[in-house]
XYZ file of C-alpha atoms in Angstrom:
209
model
C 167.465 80.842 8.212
C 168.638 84.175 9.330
C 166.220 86.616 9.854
C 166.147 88.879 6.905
C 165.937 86.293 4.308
C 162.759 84.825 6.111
C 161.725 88.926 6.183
C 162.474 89.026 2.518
C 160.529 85.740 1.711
C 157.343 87.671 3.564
C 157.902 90.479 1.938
C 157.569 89.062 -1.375
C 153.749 87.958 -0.858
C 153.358 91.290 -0.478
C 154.608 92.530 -3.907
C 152.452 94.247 -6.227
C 152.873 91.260 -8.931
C 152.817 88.174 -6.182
C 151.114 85.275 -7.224
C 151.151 81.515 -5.408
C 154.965 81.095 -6.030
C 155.848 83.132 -3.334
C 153.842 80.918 -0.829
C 154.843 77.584 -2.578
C 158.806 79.280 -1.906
C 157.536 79.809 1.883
C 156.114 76.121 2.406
C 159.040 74.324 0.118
C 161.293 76.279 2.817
C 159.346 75.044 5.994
C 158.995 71.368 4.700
C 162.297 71.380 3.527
C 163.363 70.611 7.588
C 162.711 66.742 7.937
C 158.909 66.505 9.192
C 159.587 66.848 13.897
C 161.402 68.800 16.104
C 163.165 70.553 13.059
C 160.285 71.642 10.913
C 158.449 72.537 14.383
C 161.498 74.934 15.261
C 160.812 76.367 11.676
C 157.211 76.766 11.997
C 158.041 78.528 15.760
C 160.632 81.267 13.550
C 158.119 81.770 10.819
C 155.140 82.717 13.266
C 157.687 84.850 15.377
C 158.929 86.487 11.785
C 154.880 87.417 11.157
C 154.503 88.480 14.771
C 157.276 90.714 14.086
C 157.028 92.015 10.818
C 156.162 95.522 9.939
C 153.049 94.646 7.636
C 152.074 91.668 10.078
C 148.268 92.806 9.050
C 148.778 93.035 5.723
C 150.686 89.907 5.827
C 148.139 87.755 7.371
C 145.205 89.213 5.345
C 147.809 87.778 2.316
C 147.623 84.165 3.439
C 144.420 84.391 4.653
C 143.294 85.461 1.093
C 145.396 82.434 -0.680
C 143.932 79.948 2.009
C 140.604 81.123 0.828
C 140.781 81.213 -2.970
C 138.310 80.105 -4.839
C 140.310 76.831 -5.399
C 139.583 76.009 -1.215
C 136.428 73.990 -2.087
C 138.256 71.810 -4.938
C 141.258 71.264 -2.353
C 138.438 70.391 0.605
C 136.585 68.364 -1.849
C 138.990 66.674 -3.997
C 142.400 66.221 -2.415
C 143.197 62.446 -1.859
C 140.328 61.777 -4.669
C 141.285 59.972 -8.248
C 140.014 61.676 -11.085
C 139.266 59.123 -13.034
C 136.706 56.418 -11.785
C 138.881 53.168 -13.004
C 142.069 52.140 -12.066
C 143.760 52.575 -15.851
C 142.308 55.842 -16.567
C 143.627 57.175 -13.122
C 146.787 54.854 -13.765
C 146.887 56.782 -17.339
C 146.252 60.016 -16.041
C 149.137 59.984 -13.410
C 151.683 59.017 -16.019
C 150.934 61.913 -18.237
C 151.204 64.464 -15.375
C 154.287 62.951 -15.164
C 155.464 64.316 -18.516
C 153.493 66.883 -18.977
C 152.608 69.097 -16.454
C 149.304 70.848 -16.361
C 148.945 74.439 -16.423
C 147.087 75.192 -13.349
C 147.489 78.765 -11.989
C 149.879 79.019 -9.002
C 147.116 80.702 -6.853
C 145.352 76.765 -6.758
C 145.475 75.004 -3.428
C 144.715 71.762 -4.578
C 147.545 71.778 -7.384
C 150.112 73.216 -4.413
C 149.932 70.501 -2.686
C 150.057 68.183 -4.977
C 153.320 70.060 -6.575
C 154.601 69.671 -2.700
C 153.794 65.864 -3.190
C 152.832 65.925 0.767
C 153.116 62.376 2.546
C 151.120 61.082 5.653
C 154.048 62.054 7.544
C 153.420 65.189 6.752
C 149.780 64.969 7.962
C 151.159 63.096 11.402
C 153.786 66.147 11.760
C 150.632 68.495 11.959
C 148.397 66.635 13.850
C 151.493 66.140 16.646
C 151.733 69.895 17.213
C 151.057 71.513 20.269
C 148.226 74.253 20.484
C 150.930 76.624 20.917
C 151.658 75.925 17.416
C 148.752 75.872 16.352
C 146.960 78.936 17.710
C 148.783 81.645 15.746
C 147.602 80.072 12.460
C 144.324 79.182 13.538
C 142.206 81.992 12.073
C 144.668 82.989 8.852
C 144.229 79.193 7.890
C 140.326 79.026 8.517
C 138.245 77.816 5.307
C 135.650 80.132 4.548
C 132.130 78.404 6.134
C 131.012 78.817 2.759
C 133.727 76.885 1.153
C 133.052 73.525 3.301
C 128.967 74.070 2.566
C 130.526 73.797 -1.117
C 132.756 71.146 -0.872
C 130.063 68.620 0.853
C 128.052 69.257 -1.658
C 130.617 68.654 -4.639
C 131.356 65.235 -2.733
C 128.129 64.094 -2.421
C 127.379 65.265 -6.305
C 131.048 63.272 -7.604
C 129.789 59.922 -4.928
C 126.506 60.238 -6.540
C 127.749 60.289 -10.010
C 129.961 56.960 -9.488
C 127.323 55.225 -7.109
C 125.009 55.312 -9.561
C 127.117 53.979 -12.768
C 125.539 51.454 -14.216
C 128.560 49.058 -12.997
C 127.525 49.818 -9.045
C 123.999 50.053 -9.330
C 124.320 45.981 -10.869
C 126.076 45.047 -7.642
C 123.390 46.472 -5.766
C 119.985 43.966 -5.290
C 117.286 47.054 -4.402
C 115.867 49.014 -7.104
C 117.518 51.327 -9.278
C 114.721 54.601 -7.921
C 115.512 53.217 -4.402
C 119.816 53.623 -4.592
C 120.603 56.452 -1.197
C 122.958 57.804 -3.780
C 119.873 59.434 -5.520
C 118.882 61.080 -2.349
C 122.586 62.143 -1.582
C 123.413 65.382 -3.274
C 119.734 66.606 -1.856
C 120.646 65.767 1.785
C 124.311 67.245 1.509
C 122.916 70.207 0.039
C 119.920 70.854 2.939
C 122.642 69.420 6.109
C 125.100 72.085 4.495
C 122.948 74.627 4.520
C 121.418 74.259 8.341
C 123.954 71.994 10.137
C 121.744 72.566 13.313
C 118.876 71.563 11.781
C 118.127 67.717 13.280
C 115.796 67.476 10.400
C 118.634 67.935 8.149
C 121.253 65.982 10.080
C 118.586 63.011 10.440
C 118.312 62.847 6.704
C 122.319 63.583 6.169
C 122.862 60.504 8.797
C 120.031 57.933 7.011
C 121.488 58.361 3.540
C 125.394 57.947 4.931
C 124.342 54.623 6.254
């Protein structure tokens, strides 16, 4: 892409009025290249664009600001997830959003990237880059702490929910008052908080196995 259209596509996340649209235009553009050497090359012209560009501050406070929306700890915590617990409801659920889209704001990661319909070559293209590659995104794309802390615990709450449906909890020969999925969301919760804590990471580790 020459270089003043990739200027003008960074100059429109910094309009007055710019919502998600204008990053969903950037990524469409970048995964538009066929995921290797191609999309790589793009990736190397969009950092050098940034690097280059007049608001490059204002610029990466932008994406650093959409990575971190409120909507991070939904896209941590949910992407990859069904939303429905059996097969037909999820199986029902898909078909709708098929017809009728839902009206999520543009600003929500989790709805991005499933608008992007991103495959696992997609994740193997980003796990085969070089640090080079990496390092200029490294701390614009950083979750906040705060939004992993929340997303563990909004995990552990949804795995608790399901492990202890009445459907599970029949398959399962202990006690009901003795299922780990009742001590779950507490654990998450204190092993979020204080990581470092091996009194917290013993309990995380004994209720994960």
């Amino acid at each position: 892409m020459p270089a003043s259209r990739l200027d003008d596509r960074l100059d429109a996340l910094l309009a007055p009025a710019a919502d998600g649209s204008a990053l969903e235009g950037l990524l469409r553009w970048l995964r538009a290249a066929e995921a290797g050497p191609e999309r790589t090359a793009r990736l190397r012209e969009l950092a050098g664009a940034l690097a280059a560009h007049p608001g490059r501050e204002a610029l990466e406070a932008r994406l650093a600001q959409a990575w971190r929306h409120a909507s991070a700890v939904r896209l941590l915590a949910e992407t990859g997830l069904p939303d429905r617990a059996t097969f037909l409801g999820e199986a029902l659920r898909k078909v709708v959003d098929g017809f009728v889209p839902r009206g999520e704001a543009a600003e929500d990661l989790h709805a991005l990237l499933v608008r992007l319909r991103l495959s696992e070559a997609d994740a193997a293209w980003v796990e085969s880059l070089d640090e080079s590659d990496l390092a200029p995104w490294r701390a614009i794309l950083a979750p906040d702490p705060e939004a992993w802390a929340l997303a563990v615990r909004l995990l552990a709450a949804r795995a608790a929910a399901v492990g202890l449906s009445r459907d599970l909890l029949d398959l399962d020969p202990e006690p009901d008052g003795e299922s780990p999925f009742l001590r779950l969301p507490a654990a998450a919760a204190a092993w979020s908080r204080e990581p470092q804590e091996p009194a917290a990471q013993r309990a995380w580790d004994e209720t994960r196995s």
